[in-house]
PDB file of C-alpha atoms in Angstrom:
ATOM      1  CA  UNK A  14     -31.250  82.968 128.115  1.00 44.00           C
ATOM      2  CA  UNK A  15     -30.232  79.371 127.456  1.00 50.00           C
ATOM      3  CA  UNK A  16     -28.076  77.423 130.553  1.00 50.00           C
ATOM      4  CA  UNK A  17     -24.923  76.123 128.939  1.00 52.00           C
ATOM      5  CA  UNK A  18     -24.283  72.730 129.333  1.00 54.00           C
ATOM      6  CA  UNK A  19     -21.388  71.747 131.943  1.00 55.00           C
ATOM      7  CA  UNK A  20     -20.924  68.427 129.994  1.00 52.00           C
ATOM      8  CA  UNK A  21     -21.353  67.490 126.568  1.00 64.00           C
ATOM      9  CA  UNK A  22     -24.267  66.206 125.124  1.00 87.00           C
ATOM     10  CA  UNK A  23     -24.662  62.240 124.707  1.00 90.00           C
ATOM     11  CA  UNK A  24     -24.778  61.667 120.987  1.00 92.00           C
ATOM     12  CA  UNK A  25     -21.280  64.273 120.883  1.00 93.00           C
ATOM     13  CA  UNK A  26     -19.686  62.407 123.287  1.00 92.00           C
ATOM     14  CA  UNK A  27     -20.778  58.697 121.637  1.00 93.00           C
ATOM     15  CA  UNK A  28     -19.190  60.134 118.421  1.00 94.00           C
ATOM     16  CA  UNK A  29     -15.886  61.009 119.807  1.00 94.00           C
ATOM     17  CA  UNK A  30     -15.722  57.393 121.465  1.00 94.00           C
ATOM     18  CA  UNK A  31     -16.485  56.095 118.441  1.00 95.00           C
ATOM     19  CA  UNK A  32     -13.463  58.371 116.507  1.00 95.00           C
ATOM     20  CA  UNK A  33     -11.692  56.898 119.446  1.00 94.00           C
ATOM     21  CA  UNK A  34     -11.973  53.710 119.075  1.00 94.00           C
ATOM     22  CA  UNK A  35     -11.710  53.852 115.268  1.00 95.00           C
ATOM     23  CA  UNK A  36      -8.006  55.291 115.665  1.00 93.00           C
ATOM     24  CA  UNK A  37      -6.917  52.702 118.510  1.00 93.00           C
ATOM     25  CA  UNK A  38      -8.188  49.595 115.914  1.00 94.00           C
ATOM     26  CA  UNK A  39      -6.490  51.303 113.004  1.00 94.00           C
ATOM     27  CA  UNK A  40      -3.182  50.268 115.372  1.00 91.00           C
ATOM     28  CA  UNK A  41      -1.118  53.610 114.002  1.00 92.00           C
ATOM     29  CA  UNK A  42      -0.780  55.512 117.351  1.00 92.00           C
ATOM     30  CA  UNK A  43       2.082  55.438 119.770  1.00 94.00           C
ATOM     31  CA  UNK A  44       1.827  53.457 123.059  1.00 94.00           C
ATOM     32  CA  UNK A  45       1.625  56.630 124.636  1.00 96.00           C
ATOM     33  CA  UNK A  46      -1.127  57.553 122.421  1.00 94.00           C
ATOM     34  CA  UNK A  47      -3.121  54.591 122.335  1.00 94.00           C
ATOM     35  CA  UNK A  48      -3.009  55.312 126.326  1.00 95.00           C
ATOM     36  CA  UNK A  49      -3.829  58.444 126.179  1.00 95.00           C
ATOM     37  CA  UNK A  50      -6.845  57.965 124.089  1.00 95.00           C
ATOM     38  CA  UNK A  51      -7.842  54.954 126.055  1.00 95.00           C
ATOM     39  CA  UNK A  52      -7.951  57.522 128.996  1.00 96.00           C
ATOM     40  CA  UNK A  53     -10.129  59.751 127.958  1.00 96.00           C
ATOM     41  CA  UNK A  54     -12.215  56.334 125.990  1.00 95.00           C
ATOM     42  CA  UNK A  55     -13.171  55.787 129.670  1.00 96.00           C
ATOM     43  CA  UNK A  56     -14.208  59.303 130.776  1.00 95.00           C
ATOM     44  CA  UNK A  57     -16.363  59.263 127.291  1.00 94.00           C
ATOM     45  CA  UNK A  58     -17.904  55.729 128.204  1.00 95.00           C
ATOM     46  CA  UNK A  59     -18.586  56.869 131.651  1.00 94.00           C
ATOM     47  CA  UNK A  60     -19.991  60.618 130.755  1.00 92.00           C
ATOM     48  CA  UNK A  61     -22.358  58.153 128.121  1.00 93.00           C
ATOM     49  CA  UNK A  62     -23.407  56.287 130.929  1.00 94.00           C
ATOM     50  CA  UNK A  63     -24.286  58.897 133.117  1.00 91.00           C
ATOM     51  CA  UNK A  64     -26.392  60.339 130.592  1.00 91.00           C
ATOM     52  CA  UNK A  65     -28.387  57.329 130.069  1.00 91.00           C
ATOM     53  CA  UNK A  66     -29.223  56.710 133.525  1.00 90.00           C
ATOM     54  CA  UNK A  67     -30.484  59.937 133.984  1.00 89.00           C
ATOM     55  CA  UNK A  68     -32.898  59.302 130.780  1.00 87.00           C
ATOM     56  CA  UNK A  69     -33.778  56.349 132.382  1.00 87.00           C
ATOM     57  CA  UNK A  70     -34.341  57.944 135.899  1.00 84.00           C
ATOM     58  CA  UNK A  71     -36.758  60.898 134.119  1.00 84.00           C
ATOM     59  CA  UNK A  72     -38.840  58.594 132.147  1.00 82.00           C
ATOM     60  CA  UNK A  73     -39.488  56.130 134.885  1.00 80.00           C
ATOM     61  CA  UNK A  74     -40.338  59.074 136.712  1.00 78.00           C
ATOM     62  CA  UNK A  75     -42.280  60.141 133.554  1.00 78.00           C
ATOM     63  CA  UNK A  76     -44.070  56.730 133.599  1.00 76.00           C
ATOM     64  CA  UNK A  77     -44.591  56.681 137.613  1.00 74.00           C
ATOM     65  CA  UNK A  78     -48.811  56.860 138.386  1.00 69.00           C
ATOM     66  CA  UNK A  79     -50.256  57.136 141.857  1.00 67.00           C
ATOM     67  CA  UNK A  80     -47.025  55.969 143.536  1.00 68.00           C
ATOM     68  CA  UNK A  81     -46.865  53.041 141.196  1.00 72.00           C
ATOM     69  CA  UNK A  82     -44.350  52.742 138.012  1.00 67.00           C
ATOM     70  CA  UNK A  83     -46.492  51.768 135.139  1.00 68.00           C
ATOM     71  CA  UNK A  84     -44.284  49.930 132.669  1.00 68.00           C
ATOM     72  CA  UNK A  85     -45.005  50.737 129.293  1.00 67.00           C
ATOM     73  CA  UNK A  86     -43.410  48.826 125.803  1.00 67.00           C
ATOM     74  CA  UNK A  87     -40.945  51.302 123.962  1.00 65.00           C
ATOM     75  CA  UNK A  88     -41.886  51.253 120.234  1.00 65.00           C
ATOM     76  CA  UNK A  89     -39.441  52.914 118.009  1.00 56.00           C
ATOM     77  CA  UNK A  90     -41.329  53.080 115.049  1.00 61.00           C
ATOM     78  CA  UNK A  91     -44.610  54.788 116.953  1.00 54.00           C
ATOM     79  CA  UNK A  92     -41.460  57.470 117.784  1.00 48.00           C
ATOM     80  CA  UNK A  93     -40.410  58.309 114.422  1.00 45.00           C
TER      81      UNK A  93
END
């Protein structure tokens, strides 16, 4: 049995930042809105954050040879 998630994914919580930030540059919601959706801008940003340091934590420990990190060129076009 799959292990739900206790927060959501990266890429879900990029888009809703993005929706976010789409609707506070249109300049249509209240002050109270705008605040409101600034708040939880900043618990998106830092959930996204957290994310991609633990990416970064698994594939340096991924990389990580004898004791040593081994440092290796990402190439997105040998990923796709």
């Amino acid at each position: 049995m799959a292990r739900k998630k206790a927060t959501p994914d990266f890429e879900q919580s990029l888009a809703e930042l993005q929706t976010l930030v789409e609707r506070l540059e249109s300049g249509e919601l209240s002050l109270e809105d705008s605040l409101s959706a600034f708040e939880q801008g900043i618990r998106l940003t830092r959930e996204c954050q957290a994310s991609l340091s633990q990416a970064e934590q698994k594939v340096q420990i991924l990389l990580e040879r004898d004791g040593q990190l081994e440092e290796a060129p990402f190439d997105a076009d040998e990923q796709a």
